[in-house]
């Protein structure tokens, strides 16, 4: 993975941050997006020793403009996007589905479905230009 660039949308959760850390240990350049400051502050220290190969930013994965801007920033920073992993997720259903607020359900769809679509849409132009790339959901 040395010299390859991995972009992880959803890098502040336990799984996303650990995957990012493993790619860094393998020699990759890694960019992660995060949403909440509290979650990011909990995992950020593990990346402090990789500052030259690490890029991060706060991104709302349901916002197309924000997703496109972050992918562009990553490509400009590292020169390529070789791997994209969509690891963002949101789930909250009450004990009874009829007690679940519609706004909560809409947020789940925005993060889990729309965000996955937007992540691929954001990185595909760079990958097509490079004539290579890998996308994982």
Coordinates of C-alpha atoms in Angstrom, one line a residue:
X1 CA 0.0 0.0 0.0
X2 CA 3.0 2.3 0.1
X3 CA 2.3 5.4 -1.9
X4 CA -1.3 4.6 -2.5
X5 CA -4.0 6.9 -1.2
X6 CA -7.0 5.6 0.8
X7 CA -10.0 7.9 1.4
X8 CA -12.3 6.7 4.2
X9 CA -15.7 8.4 4.6
X10 CA -16.6 7.8 8.2
X11 CA -13.2 7.6 9.9
X12 CA -14.1 8.6 13.4
X13 CA -16.0 5.5 14.4
X14 CA -14.3 2.5 16.0
X15 CA -14.1 0.5 12.8
X16 CA -13.3 3.4 10.4
X17 CA -10.6 4.7 12.6
X18 CA -9.0 1.3 13.0
X19 CA -9.0 0.6 9.3
X20 CA -7.4 4.1 8.7
X21 CA -4.8 3.3 11.3
X22 CA -4.0 -0.1 9.7
X23 CA -3.6 1.5 6.2
X24 CA -1.2 4.1 7.7
X25 CA 0.8 1.4 9.3
X26 CA 1.0 -0.4 5.9
X27 CA 2.5 2.8 4.3
X28 CA -0.6 4.3 2.6
X29 CA -1.6 7.9 2.5
X30 CA -4.9 8.2 4.4
X31 CA -7.7 10.7 4.3
X32 CA -10.6 10.4 6.7
X33 CA -13.8 12.3 7.0
X34 CA -15.6 12.7 10.3
X35 CA -18.9 14.2 11.3
X36 CA -19.0 14.9 15.1
X37 CA -16.2 16.7 16.9
X38 CA -16.6 14.5 20.0
X39 CA -16.2 11.2 18.1
X40 CA -13.2 12.7 16.2
X41 CA -11.5 13.9 19.3
X42 CA -11.7 10.4 20.8
X43 CA -9.7 8.8 17.9
X44 CA -7.6 11.7 16.6
X45 CA -4.6 11.1 18.9
X46 CA -3.8 7.7 17.3
X47 CA -3.0 9.6 14.0
X48 CA -0.7 12.3 15.4
X49 CA 2.5 10.5 14.4
X50 CA 1.4 10.2 10.8
X51 CA 0.9 13.9 10.0
X52 CA 2.8 13.8 6.6
X53 CA 0.6 10.9 5.3
X54 CA -2.7 11.9 6.9
X55 CA -5.5 14.3 5.9
X56 CA -8.8 14.8 7.7
X57 CA -11.9 16.9 7.5
X58 CA -15.4 17.3 8.9
X59 CA -17.9 16.3 6.2
X60 CA -21.6 15.8 6.2
X61 CA -21.8 12.7 4.0
X62 CA -25.4 13.5 3.0
X63 CA -24.2 16.8 1.4
X64 CA -23.2 16.4 -2.2
X65 CA -21.2 19.6 -2.3
X66 CA -19.3 18.8 0.9
X67 CA -18.5 15.3 -0.4
X68 CA -17.2 16.6 -3.8
X69 CA -15.1 19.3 -2.1
X70 CA -13.5 16.8 0.3
X71 CA -12.7 14.3 -2.5
X72 CA -11.1 17.2 -4.5
X73 CA -9.1 18.3 -1.5
X74 CA -7.8 14.8 -1.0
X75 CA -6.8 14.4 -4.6
X76 CA -5.0 17.8 -4.6
X77 CA -3.3 17.0 -1.3
X78 CA -2.0 13.5 -2.2
X79 CA -2.2 13.5 -6.0
X80 CA -4.6 10.5 -6.3
X81 CA -7.4 8.5 -4.8
X82 CA -6.7 4.9 -5.2
X83 CA -9.1 3.3 -2.7
X84 CA -12.4 4.7 -1.2
X85 CA -14.1 3.1 1.7
X86 CA -17.5 4.2 2.8
X87 CA -17.7 3.4 6.5
X88 CA -20.1 6.1 7.7
X89 CA -23.3 4.9 9.2
X90 CA -26.2 6.0 11.4
X91 CA -28.8 3.8 13.1
X92 CA -31.4 4.6 15.7
X93 CA -34.7 2.9 16.0
X94 CA -36.7 3.0 19.2
X95 CA -38.0 -0.2 20.8
X96 CA -41.1 0.2 18.7
X97 CA -40.8 1.4 15.2
X98 CA -44.0 3.4 15.4
X99 CA -42.2 5.4 18.1
X100 CA -39.3 6.3 15.8
X101 CA -39.4 9.9 14.6
X102 CA -39.6 10.3 10.9
X103 CA -36.7 12.8 11.0
X104 CA -34.5 10.1 12.5
X105 CA -35.5 7.6 9.8
X106 CA -34.7 10.3 7.1
X107 CA -31.3 10.8 8.6
X108 CA -30.6 7.1 8.5
X109 CA -31.4 7.1 4.8
X110 CA -29.3 10.2 4.2
X111 CA -26.2 8.8 5.8
X112 CA -26.5 5.1 5.0
X113 CA -27.9 5.2 1.4
X114 CA -27.5 8.7 0.0
X115 CA -24.0 9.1 1.5
X116 CA -22.8 5.8 0.0
X117 CA -24.1 7.0 -3.5
X118 CA -22.5 10.4 -3.1
X119 CA -19.1 8.9 -2.0
X120 CA -18.8 6.9 -5.2
X121 CA -20.0 9.9 -7.2
X122 CA -17.3 12.1 -5.6
X123 CA -14.3 9.8 -6.2
X124 CA -15.2 8.2 -9.6
X125 CA -14.0 11.1 -11.7
X126 CA -10.5 10.9 -10.1
X127 CA -10.4 7.1 -10.5
X128 CA -11.5 7.2 -14.1
X129 CA -8.9 9.8 -14.9
X130 CA -6.3 7.6 -13.2
X131 CA -7.7 4.5 -15.0
X132 CA -7.8 2.6 -11.8
X133 CA -9.3 2.6 -8.3
X134 CA -11.2 0.5 -5.8
X135 CA -14.4 1.3 -4.0
X136 CA -15.7 -0.5 -0.9
X137 CA -19.0 -0.1 0.9

